[in-house]
Amino acid sequence: MENTFDMLIIGSGPAGLGAALYAARAGLNAAIVEKNPVSGGQIINTTEVDNYLGLPGIGGYEMGETFRAHVEKMGAVFIEDTISSVKSSDGLYVAEGVSGTYTSKTIVFAMGAERSRLGIPGESEYVGRGVSYCATCDGAFFRKKDTVVIGGGDVAVEDAIYLAGLCEHVTLVHRRDELRASVSLQNALLSRENVTVEWNSVAEEVIGEGKVTALKIRNKETGETKEIPASGVFIAVGMDPVSELAKGVCDLNERGYIIAGEDCVTSAPGVYAAGDIRTKHLRQVITAVADGACAVSSAEVYIRTL
Ligand code: NAP
């Protein structure tokens, strides 16, 4: 395979696929590198996506497949590889993968974000034995059992609603007295009879014996602690960018997001950041796809100057 490109897109979530679509249409010699051939990024773990224009209620996995099929039809080149480093060399960028080395005039970082860890005792110990970061992936293991979800954003509330359909009882533990999640999700959650919310409460420890048996929480107002018996603890307290590869290539902010505006231009010439990995106000599928288009538009201008 030709290993020198106009554009190397790293990551095949909505941002990377959006970039691949626009690169193909622009006639660029581009390739999209993905760790495995299941495209879609975070959305493949989402049961239903209801806020993408024209595809109401589509399943997350189906959405990833639909996006990929469109991009493949446009002639995009997919490479299955895991990139371990990106370095600049003689005005080009060299990406080292497990299966090959790729040289490109431009790079689009589109590796997205992953669930944050809480860092409480027992959390890492019980990952895969009751602690999970993905309700749609692991929820079925807790059918008819009691579970706890930690967090108050869209993901936590979506997870709690999904689990309420499978589990005996779900407790949502949130550190404040109001949820951050959208009002429609809040209404859907609070109408469930088998959901309880522990307000103003923080998780202190995951308790278990070989596998999870309870979550210890502390009420911030009263200082009281208690253990909620549960087989599963689902942690949904935000996201961290997957930006390790970009360190030393372009500037990141203090939380690890690549600093880039709506044009997706980073501090390094020829390097673009698209989707959840960049500094931005709204991290959604619809804005990630748009970023892919903007990154290619910016890169085309840069390539013409070479
Ligand atoms: P998020 O909106 O940042 O919410 C994180 C939640 O975790 C917040 O409620 C936060 O509490 C809580 N939290 C953070 N650190 C914590 C800690 N150390 N201990 C306890 N609680 C902690 O993150 P997200 O829910 O993962 O969503 C990520 C992005 O994806 C958001 O922009 C979201 O809107 C978007 N999203 C959208 C949809 C949709 O539109 N259907 C679905 C999923 C995700 P506080 O509220 O007190 O800060």
Tab-separated table of N, CA and C in Angstrom, residues 3-152:
chain	number	residue	atom	x	y	z
A	3	ASN	N	2.199	4.471	1.240
A	3	ASN	CA	2.236	4.900	2.632
A	3	ASN	C	2.509	6.390	2.806
A	4	THR	N	2.421	7.170	1.731
A	4	THR	CA	2.574	8.621	1.862
A	4	THR	C	1.280	9.287	1.417
A	5	PHE	N	0.752	10.128	2.277
A	5	PHE	CA	-0.589	10.689	2.034
A	5	PHE	C	-0.586	12.208	2.085
A	6	ASP	N	-1.670	12.779	1.532
A	6	ASP	CA	-1.931	14.209	1.754
A	6	ASP	C	-2.452	14.396	3.178
A	7	MET	N	-3.260	13.424	3.584
A	7	MET	CA	-3.908	13.556	4.901
A	7	MET	C	-4.025	12.203	5.584
A	8	LEU	N	-3.581	12.135	6.822
A	8	LEU	CA	-3.781	10.934	7.631
A	8	LEU	C	-4.745	11.309	8.749
A	9	ILE	N	-5.885	10.607	8.774
A	9	ILE	CA	-6.913	10.873	9.786
A	9	ILE	C	-6.795	9.763	10.830
A	10	ILE	N	-6.598	10.131	12.082
A	10	ILE	CA	-6.435	9.104	13.123
A	10	ILE	C	-7.704	9.074	13.973
A	11	GLY	N	-8.432	7.960	13.868
A	11	GLY	CA	-9.688	7.812	14.611
A	11	GLY	C	-10.871	7.747	13.664
A	12	SER	N	-11.772	6.778	13.903
A	12	SER	CA	-12.904	6.616	12.977
A	12	SER	C	-14.254	6.774	13.680
A	13	GLY	N	-14.308	7.736	14.602
A	13	GLY	CA	-15.602	8.161	15.141
A	13	GLY	C	-16.232	9.143	14.154
A	14	PRO	N	-17.327	9.779	14.553
A	14	PRO	CA	-18.004	10.717	13.638
A	14	PRO	C	-17.076	11.803	13.084
A	15	ALA	N	-16.136	12.319	13.895
A	15	ALA	CA	-15.235	13.377	13.408
A	15	ALA	C	-14.303	12.843	12.317
A	16	GLY	N	-13.694	11.680	12.583
A	16	GLY	CA	-12.779	11.087	11.606
A	16	GLY	C	-13.509	10.703	10.326
A	17	LEU	N	-14.720	10.158	10.472
A	17	LEU	CA	-15.489	9.755	9.282
A	17	LEU	C	-15.940	10.990	8.498
A	18	GLY	N	-16.308	12.056	9.214
A	18	GLY	CA	-16.673	13.306	8.534
A	18	GLY	C	-15.494	13.841	7.743
A	19	ALA	N	-14.292	13.775	8.336
A	19	ALA	CA	-13.085	14.236	7.640
A	19	ALA	C	-12.811	13.353	6.422
A	20	ALA	N	-12.970	12.039	6.582
A	20	ALA	CA	-12.698	11.119	5.470
A	20	ALA	C	-13.647	11.386	4.301
A	21	LEU	N	-14.907	11.675	4.618
A	21	LEU	CA	-15.889	11.980	3.565
A	21	LEU	C	-15.458	13.231	2.781
A	22	TYR	N	-15.119	14.270	3.517
A	22	TYR	CA	-14.742	15.530	2.852
A	22	TYR	C	-13.407	15.394	2.129
A	23	ALA	N	-12.481	14.624	2.683
A	23	ALA	CA	-11.188	14.425	2.015
A	23	ALA	C	-11.389	13.673	0.702
A	24	ALA	N	-12.270	12.666	0.722
A	24	ALA	CA	-12.534	11.891	-0.499
A	24	ALA	C	-13.156	12.799	-1.567
A	25	ARG	N	-14.110	13.613	-1.150
A	25	ARG	CA	-14.776	14.510	-2.096
A	25	ARG	C	-13.817	15.569	-2.638
A	26	ALA	N	-12.816	15.935	-1.816
A	26	ALA	CA	-11.849	16.953	-2.254
A	26	ALA	C	-10.753	16.346	-3.130
A	27	GLY	N	-10.800	15.027	-3.299
A	27	GLY	CA	-9.801	14.358	-4.145
A	27	GLY	C	-8.438	14.260	-3.481
A	28	LEU	N	-8.401	14.366	-2.147
A	28	LEU	CA	-7.117	14.231	-1.450
A	28	LEU	C	-6.729	12.759	-1.362
A	29	ASN	N	-5.432	12.529	-1.351
A	29	ASN	CA	-4.923	11.184	-1.116
A	29	ASN	C	-4.895	10.994	0.407
A	30	ALA	N	-6.019	10.514	0.930
A	30	ALA	CA	-6.171	10.463	2.393
A	30	ALA	C	-6.413	9.037	2.865
A	31	ALA	N	-6.051	8.791	4.114
A	31	ALA	CA	-6.367	7.489	4.724
A	31	ALA	C	-6.854	7.727	6.146
A	32	ILE	N	-7.719	6.844	6.586
A	32	ILE	CA	-8.251	6.916	7.948
A	32	ILE	C	-7.751	5.685	8.706
A	33	VAL	N	-7.059	5.939	9.800
A	33	VAL	CA	-6.502	4.826	10.578
A	33	VAL	C	-7.422	4.556	11.753
A	34	GLU	N	-7.786	3.290	11.928
A	34	GLU	CA	-8.662	2.926	13.045
A	34	GLU	C	-8.129	1.676	13.720
A	35	LYS	N	-8.353	1.609	15.034
A	35	LYS	CA	-7.824	0.490	15.824
A	35	LYS	C	-8.510	-0.810	15.460
A	36	ASN	N	-9.808	-0.745	15.188
A	36	ASN	CA	-10.528	-1.941	14.759
A	36	ASN	C	-11.576	-1.520	13.733
A	37	PRO	N	-12.061	-2.457	12.931
A	37	PRO	CA	-12.925	-2.060	11.812
A	37	PRO	C	-14.373	-1.760	12.192
A	38	VAL	N	-14.629	-1.511	13.479
A	38	VAL	CA	-15.976	-1.095	13.875
A	38	VAL	C	-15.929	0.420	14.072
A	39	SER	N	-16.464	1.151	13.100
A	39	SER	CA	-16.386	2.610	13.158
A	39	SER	C	-17.532	3.179	13.979
A	40	GLY	N	-17.331	4.396	14.435
A	40	GLY	CA	-18.416	5.093	15.143
A	40	GLY	C	-17.984	5.680	16.467
A	41	GLY	N	-16.844	5.188	17.003
A	41	GLY	CA	-16.355	5.740	18.274
A	41	GLY	C	-17.340	5.514	19.405
A	42	GLN	N	-17.527	6.551	20.227
A	42	GLN	CA	-18.368	6.402	21.425
A	42	GLN	C	-19.820	6.037	21.097
A	43	ILE	N	-20.306	6.451	19.924
A	43	ILE	CA	-21.739	6.219	19.653
A	43	ILE	C	-22.112	4.738	19.547
A	44	ILE	N	-21.116	3.878	19.249
A	44	ILE	CA	-21.504	2.462	19.111
A	44	ILE	C	-21.990	1.887	20.440
A	45	ASN	N	-21.651	2.568	21.540
A	45	ASN	CA	-22.129	2.105	22.852
A	45	ASN	C	-23.403	2.820	23.292
A	46	THR	N	-24.012	3.576	22.405
A	46	THR	CA	-25.224	4.321	22.746
A	46	THR	C	-26.424	3.577	22.176
A	47	THR	N	-27.432	3.372	22.991
A	47	THR	CA	-28.594	2.612	22.528
A	47	THR	C	-29.296	3.346	21.399
A	48	GLU	N	-29.545	4.628	21.613
A	48	GLU	CA	-30.373	5.363	20.662
A	48	GLU	C	-29.865	6.798	20.563
A	49	VAL	N	-29.781	7.304	19.355
A	49	VAL	CA	-29.367	8.701	19.161
A	49	VAL	C	-30.564	9.443	18.575
A	50	ASP	N	-30.997	10.485	19.284
A	50	ASP	CA	-32.223	11.151	18.845
A	50	ASP	C	-31.990	12.611	18.469
A	51	ASN	N	-30.698	13.007	18.442
A	51	ASN	CA	-30.443	14.424	18.175
A	51	ASN	C	-29.492	14.625	16.998
A	52	TYR	N	-29.557	13.680	16.036
A	52	TYR	CA	-28.787	13.860	14.801
A	52	TYR	C	-29.801	14.069	13.682
A	53	LEU	N	-29.624	15.156	12.966
A	53	LEU	CA	-30.630	15.563	11.986
A	53	LEU	C	-30.871	14.478	10.920
A	54	GLY	N	-32.116	14.133	10.743
A	54	GLY	CA	-32.492	13.219	9.654
A	54	GLY	C	-32.475	11.748	10.017
A	55	LEU	N	-31.925	11.399	11.198
A	55	LEU	CA	-31.869	9.987	11.599
A	55	LEU	C	-32.496	9.812	12.987
A	56	PRO	N	-33.762	10.182	13.162
A	56	PRO	CA	-34.355	10.157	14.506
A	56	PRO	C	-34.392	8.747	15.087
A	57	GLY	N	-33.893	8.632	16.330
A	57	GLY	CA	-33.994	7.361	17.049
A	57	GLY	C	-33.102	6.245	16.537
A	58	ILE	N	-32.109	6.579	15.725
A	58	ILE	CA	-31.241	5.512	15.189
A	58	ILE	C	-30.395	4.903	16.316
A	59	GLY	N	-30.135	3.606	16.241
A	59	GLY	CA	-29.260	2.956	17.218
A	59	GLY	C	-27.828	3.435	16.991
A	60	GLY	N	-27.039	3.535	18.076
A	60	GLY	CA	-25.670	4.042	17.959
A	60	GLY	C	-24.811	3.181	17.035
A	61	TYR	N	-24.934	1.849	17.184
A	61	TYR	CA	-24.115	0.945	16.365
A	61	TYR	C	-24.487	1.090	14.887
A	62	GLU	N	-25.795	1.158	14.648
A	62	GLU	CA	-26.290	1.300	13.274
A	62	GLU	C	-25.822	2.636	12.668
A	63	MET	N	-25.774	3.659	13.510
A	63	MET	CA	-25.320	4.963	13.040
A	63	MET	C	-23.856	4.879	12.583
A	64	GLY	N	-23.019	4.217	13.385
A	64	GLY	CA	-21.608	4.041	13.021
A	64	GLY	C	-21.484	3.313	11.688
A	65	GLU	N	-22.270	2.242	11.531
A	65	GLU	CA	-22.218	1.464	10.278
A	65	GLU	C	-22.703	2.293	9.085
A	66	THR	N	-23.757	3.092	9.317
A	66	THR	CA	-24.310	3.935	8.245
A	66	THR	C	-23.273	4.960	7.787
A	67	PHE	N	-22.619	5.589	8.768
A	67	PHE	CA	-21.587	6.588	8.446
A	67	PHE	C	-20.453	5.930	7.657
A	68	ARG	N	-20.024	4.764	8.145
A	68	ARG	CA	-18.883	4.101	7.500
A	68	ARG	C	-19.227	3.703	6.064
A	69	ALA	N	-20.433	3.160	5.880
A	69	ALA	CA	-20.840	2.729	4.531
A	69	ALA	C	-20.823	3.918	3.568
A	70	HIS	N	-21.271	5.065	4.037
A	70	HIS	CA	-21.283	6.264	3.197
A	70	HIS	C	-19.850	6.647	2.796
A	71	VAL	N	-18.962	6.627	3.789
A	71	VAL	CA	-17.575	7.041	3.552
A	71	VAL	C	-16.863	6.042	2.630
A	72	GLU	N	-17.145	4.753	2.834
A	72	GLU	CA	-16.539	3.722	1.961
A	72	GLU	C	-17.001	3.906	0.527
A	73	LYS	N	-18.305	4.219	0.372
A	73	LYS	CA	-18.867	4.412	-0.968
A	73	LYS	C	-18.173	5.576	-1.693
A	74	MET	N	-17.709	6.539	-0.922
A	74	MET	CA	-17.019	7.690	-1.522
A	74	MET	C	-15.563	7.366	-1.851
A	75	GLY	N	-15.134	6.147	-1.504
A	75	GLY	CA	-13.782	5.709	-1.885
A	75	GLY	C	-12.721	5.944	-0.830
A	76	ALA	N	-13.107	6.199	0.414
A	76	ALA	CA	-12.097	6.450	1.460
A	76	ALA	C	-11.265	5.187	1.723
A	77	VAL	N	-9.998	5.410	2.051
A	77	VAL	CA	-9.090	4.294	2.352
A	77	VAL	C	-9.031	4.104	3.869
A	78	PHE	N	-9.351	2.887	4.332
A	78	PHE	CA	-9.283	2.582	5.767
A	78	PHE	C	-8.045	1.727	6.040
A	79	ILE	N	-7.324	2.044	7.095
A	79	ILE	CA	-6.172	1.229	7.511
A	79	ILE	C	-6.438	0.780	8.939
A	80	GLU	N	-6.341	-0.549	9.171
A	80	GLU	CA	-6.514	-1.041	10.541
A	80	GLU	C	-5.143	-1.086	11.200
A	81	ASP	N	-4.904	-0.198	12.123
A	81	ASP	CA	-3.600	-0.136	12.795
A	81	ASP	C	-3.751	0.698	14.064
A	82	THR	N	-2.788	0.546	14.963
A	82	THR	CA	-2.768	1.381	16.169
A	82	THR	C	-1.536	2.253	16.098
A	83	ILE	N	-1.754	3.548	16.032
A	83	ILE	CA	-0.625	4.480	15.917
A	83	ILE	C	-0.035	4.700	17.311
A	84	SER	N	1.297	4.588	17.389
A	84	SER	CA	1.925	4.761	18.708
A	84	SER	C	2.649	6.095	18.832
A	85	SER	N	3.014	6.725	17.688
A	85	SER	CA	3.644	8.049	17.800
A	85	SER	C	3.455	8.820	16.503
A	86	VAL	N	3.455	10.146	16.643
A	86	VAL	CA	3.415	11.035	15.471
A	86	VAL	C	4.532	12.054	15.679
A	87	LYS	N	5.387	12.178	14.633
A	87	LYS	CA	6.500	13.136	14.746
A	87	LYS	C	6.590	13.938	13.468
A	88	SER	N	7.097	15.182	13.586
A	88	SER	CA	7.289	15.977	12.381
A	88	SER	C	8.706	15.735	11.858
A	89	SER	N	8.817	15.656	10.524
A	89	SER	CA	10.121	15.363	9.917
A	89	SER	C	10.169	15.980	8.528
A	90	ASP	N	11.074	16.903	8.324
A	90	ASP	CA	11.263	17.565	7.010
A	90	ASP	C	9.964	18.111	6.421
A	91	GLY	N	9.163	18.752	7.233
A	91	GLY	CA	7.928	19.368	6.737
A	91	GLY	C	6.784	18.385	6.544
A	92	LEU	N	7.024	17.113	6.868
A	92	LEU	CA	5.956	16.102	6.790
A	92	LEU	C	5.727	15.543	8.205
A	93	TYR	N	4.700	14.702	8.335
A	93	TYR	CA	4.461	14.029	9.616
A	93	TYR	C	4.608	12.523	9.415
A	94	VAL	N	5.269	11.900	10.374
A	94	VAL	CA	5.488	10.456	10.294
A	94	VAL	C	4.746	9.805	11.466
A	95	ALA	N	3.808	8.923	11.132
A	95	ALA	CA	3.037	8.220	12.155
A	95	ALA	C	3.512	6.770	12.190
A	96	GLU	N	3.947	6.341	13.364
A	96	GLU	CA	4.403	4.953	13.555
A	96	GLU	C	3.244	4.114	14.035
A	97	GLY	N	2.948	3.040	13.315
A	97	GLY	CA	1.902	2.134	13.768
A	97	GLY	C	2.494	0.776	14.083
A	98	VAL	N	1.662	-0.121	14.584
A	98	VAL	CA	2.122	-1.485	14.880
A	98	VAL	C	2.420	-2.206	13.563
A	99	SER	N	1.603	-1.950	12.531
A	99	SER	CA	1.756	-2.681	11.267
A	99	SER	C	2.456	-1.885	10.176
A	100	GLY	N	2.699	-0.605	10.383
A	100	GLY	CA	3.327	0.160	9.312
A	100	GLY	C	3.711	1.555	9.762
A	101	THR	N	4.438	2.239	8.854
A	101	THR	CA	4.820	3.639	9.094
A	101	THR	C	4.168	4.460	7.998
A	102	TYR	N	3.550	5.565	8.370
A	102	TYR	CA	2.777	6.356	7.407
A	102	TYR	C	3.304	7.783	7.408
A	103	THR	N	3.547	8.318	6.208
A	103	THR	CA	4.033	9.687	6.081
A	103	THR	C	2.923	10.514	5.454
A	104	SER	N	2.720	11.723	5.982
A	104	SER	CA	1.610	12.521	5.475
A	104	SER	C	1.924	14.018	5.558
A	105	LYS	N	1.346	14.766	4.604
A	105	LYS	CA	1.511	16.230	4.656
A	105	LYS	C	0.717	16.816	5.820
A	106	THR	N	-0.425	16.211	6.110
A	106	THR	CA	-1.267	16.724	7.199
A	106	THR	C	-1.780	15.572	8.076
A	107	ILE	N	-2.113	15.933	9.295
A	107	ILE	CA	-2.667	14.955	10.252
A	107	ILE	C	-3.980	15.522	10.791
A	108	VAL	N	-4.995	14.678	10.891
A	108	VAL	CA	-6.211	15.069	11.619
A	108	VAL	C	-6.318	14.159	12.844
A	109	PHE	N	-6.168	14.751	14.015
A	109	PHE	CA	-6.363	13.987	15.247
A	109	PHE	C	-7.861	13.929	15.533
A	110	ALA	N	-8.414	12.713	15.548
A	110	ALA	CA	-9.859	12.550	15.784
A	110	ALA	C	-10.072	11.326	16.683
A	111	MET	N	-9.260	11.246	17.752
A	111	MET	CA	-9.317	10.053	18.608
A	111	MET	C	-10.393	10.145	19.685
A	112	GLY	N	-11.057	11.288	19.790
A	112	GLY	CA	-12.207	11.383	20.681
A	112	GLY	C	-11.864	11.449	22.154
A	113	ALA	N	-12.763	10.907	22.942
A	113	ALA	CA	-12.628	10.982	24.404
A	113	ALA	C	-13.125	9.660	25.000
A	114	GLU	N	-12.737	9.408	26.225
A	114	GLU	CA	-13.211	8.192	26.910
A	114	GLU	C	-13.654	8.557	28.317
A	115	ARG	N	-14.411	7.645	28.929
A	115	ARG	CA	-14.958	7.916	30.265
A	115	ARG	C	-13.857	8.199	31.308
A	116	SER	N	-14.099	9.220	32.131
A	116	SER	CA	-13.168	9.548	33.217
A	116	SER	C	-13.265	8.496	34.324
A	117	ARG	N	-12.155	8.325	34.997
A	117	ARG	CA	-12.127	7.470	36.195
A	117	ARG	C	-12.408	8.352	37.421
A	118	LEU	N	-12.977	7.759	38.469
A	118	LEU	CA	-13.247	8.532	39.686
A	118	LEU	C	-12.043	8.566	40.613
A	119	GLY	N	-11.302	7.463	40.629
A	119	GLY	CA	-10.119	7.386	41.489
A	119	GLY	C	-10.432	7.045	42.935
A	120	ILE	N	-11.587	6.395	43.201
A	120	ILE	CA	-11.914	6.020	44.592
A	120	ILE	C	-11.415	4.598	44.888
A	121	PRO	N	-11.214	4.280	46.172
A	121	PRO	CA	-10.778	2.920	46.524
A	121	PRO	C	-11.748	1.866	45.965
A	122	GLY	N	-11.195	0.797	45.457
A	122	GLY	CA	-12.006	-0.315	44.930
A	122	GLY	C	-12.370	-0.160	43.472
A	123	GLU	N	-12.252	1.041	42.921
A	123	GLU	CA	-12.703	1.261	41.527
A	123	GLU	C	-11.895	0.414	40.541
A	124	SER	N	-10.568	0.606	40.535
A	124	SER	CA	-9.787	-0.157	39.552
A	124	SER	C	-9.785	-1.638	39.879
A	125	GLU	N	-9.796	-1.950	41.180
A	125	GLU	CA	-9.773	-3.359	41.601
A	125	GLU	C	-10.961	-4.136	41.021
A	126	TYR	N	-12.132	-3.467	40.944
A	126	TYR	CA	-13.339	-4.204	40.538
A	126	TYR	C	-13.805	-3.916	39.109
A	127	VAL	N	-12.922	-3.285	38.301
A	127	VAL	CA	-13.288	-3.102	36.889
A	127	VAL	C	-13.465	-4.489	36.272
A	128	GLY	N	-14.602	-4.707	35.607
A	128	GLY	CA	-14.866	-6.025	34.996
A	128	GLY	C	-15.458	-7.017	35.994
A	129	ARG	N	-15.511	-6.628	37.274
A	129	ARG	CA	-16.125	-7.504	38.286
A	129	ARG	C	-17.219	-6.735	39.020
A	130	GLY	N	-17.869	-5.867	38.275
A	130	GLY	CA	-18.973	-5.085	38.845
A	130	GLY	C	-18.846	-3.605	38.542
A	131	VAL	N	-17.610	-3.117	38.371
A	131	VAL	CA	-17.438	-1.704	38.004
A	131	VAL	C	-17.372	-1.621	36.482
A	132	SER	N	-18.171	-0.721	35.917
A	132	SER	CA	-18.220	-0.590	34.464
A	132	SER	C	-18.326	0.882	34.070
A	133	TYR	N	-17.874	1.176	32.855
A	133	TYR	CA	-17.981	2.537	32.317
A	133	TYR	C	-18.919	2.542	31.111
A	134	CYS	N	-19.642	1.457	30.891
A	134	CYS	CA	-20.496	1.372	29.702
A	134	CYS	C	-21.737	0.537	30.001
A	135	ALA	N	-22.855	1.212	30.237
A	135	ALA	CA	-24.081	0.497	30.601
A	135	ALA	C	-24.600	-0.348	29.442
A	136	THR	N	-24.515	0.167	28.213
A	136	THR	CA	-25.059	-0.621	27.099
A	136	THR	C	-24.191	-1.849	26.815
A	137	CYS	N	-22.879	-1.749	27.151
A	137	CYS	CA	-22.006	-2.924	26.939
A	137	CYS	C	-22.248	-3.982	28.017
A	138	ASP	N	-22.361	-3.547	29.266
A	138	ASP	CA	-22.313	-4.484	30.393
A	138	ASP	C	-23.629	-4.642	31.151
A	139	GLY	N	-24.615	-3.810	30.812
A	139	GLY	CA	-25.874	-3.816	31.562
A	139	GLY	C	-26.518	-5.188	31.653
A	140	ALA	N	-26.439	-5.959	30.576
A	140	ALA	CA	-27.116	-7.260	30.537
A	140	ALA	C	-26.617	-8.217	31.621
A	141	PHE	N	-25.378	-7.996	32.112
A	141	PHE	CA	-24.855	-8.861	33.179
A	141	PHE	C	-25.584	-8.629	34.505
A	142	PHE	N	-26.349	-7.528	34.564
A	142	PHE	CA	-26.969	-7.147	35.846
A	142	PHE	C	-28.493	-7.222	35.794
A	143	ARG	N	-28.986	-8.036	34.859
A	143	ARG	CA	-30.431	-8.233	34.730
A	143	ARG	C	-31.025	-8.681	36.063
A	144	LYS	N	-32.096	-8.013	36.462
A	144	LYS	CA	-32.827	-8.332	37.712
A	144	LYS	C	-31.989	-8.116	38.973
A	145	LYS	N	-30.873	-7.412	38.851
A	145	LYS	CA	-30.052	-7.128	40.046
A	145	LYS	C	-30.121	-5.638	40.358
A	146	ASP	N	-29.512	-5.244	41.480
A	146	ASP	CA	-29.476	-3.818	41.850
A	146	ASP	C	-28.174	-3.199	41.364
A	147	THR	N	-28.283	-1.995	40.803
A	147	THR	CA	-27.085	-1.309	40.313
A	147	THR	C	-27.098	0.148	40.771
A	148	VAL	N	-25.907	0.759	40.687
A	148	VAL	CA	-25.762	2.179	41.027
A	148	VAL	C	-25.100	2.865	39.843
A	149	VAL	N	-25.552	4.069	39.530
A	149	VAL	CA	-24.895	4.885	38.512
A	149	VAL	C	-24.397	6.140	39.216
A	150	ILE	N	-23.156	6.527	38.917
A	150	ILE	CA	-22.599	7.748	39.522
A	150	ILE	C	-22.463	8.817	38.443
A	151	GLY	N	-22.997	10.025	38.721
A	151	GLY	CA	-22.899	11.141	37.771
A	151	GLY	C	-24.258	11.785	37.581
A	152	GLY	N	-24.272	12.973	36.972
A	152	GLY	CA	-25.546	13.674	36.793
A	152	GLY	C	-25.713	14.269	35.407
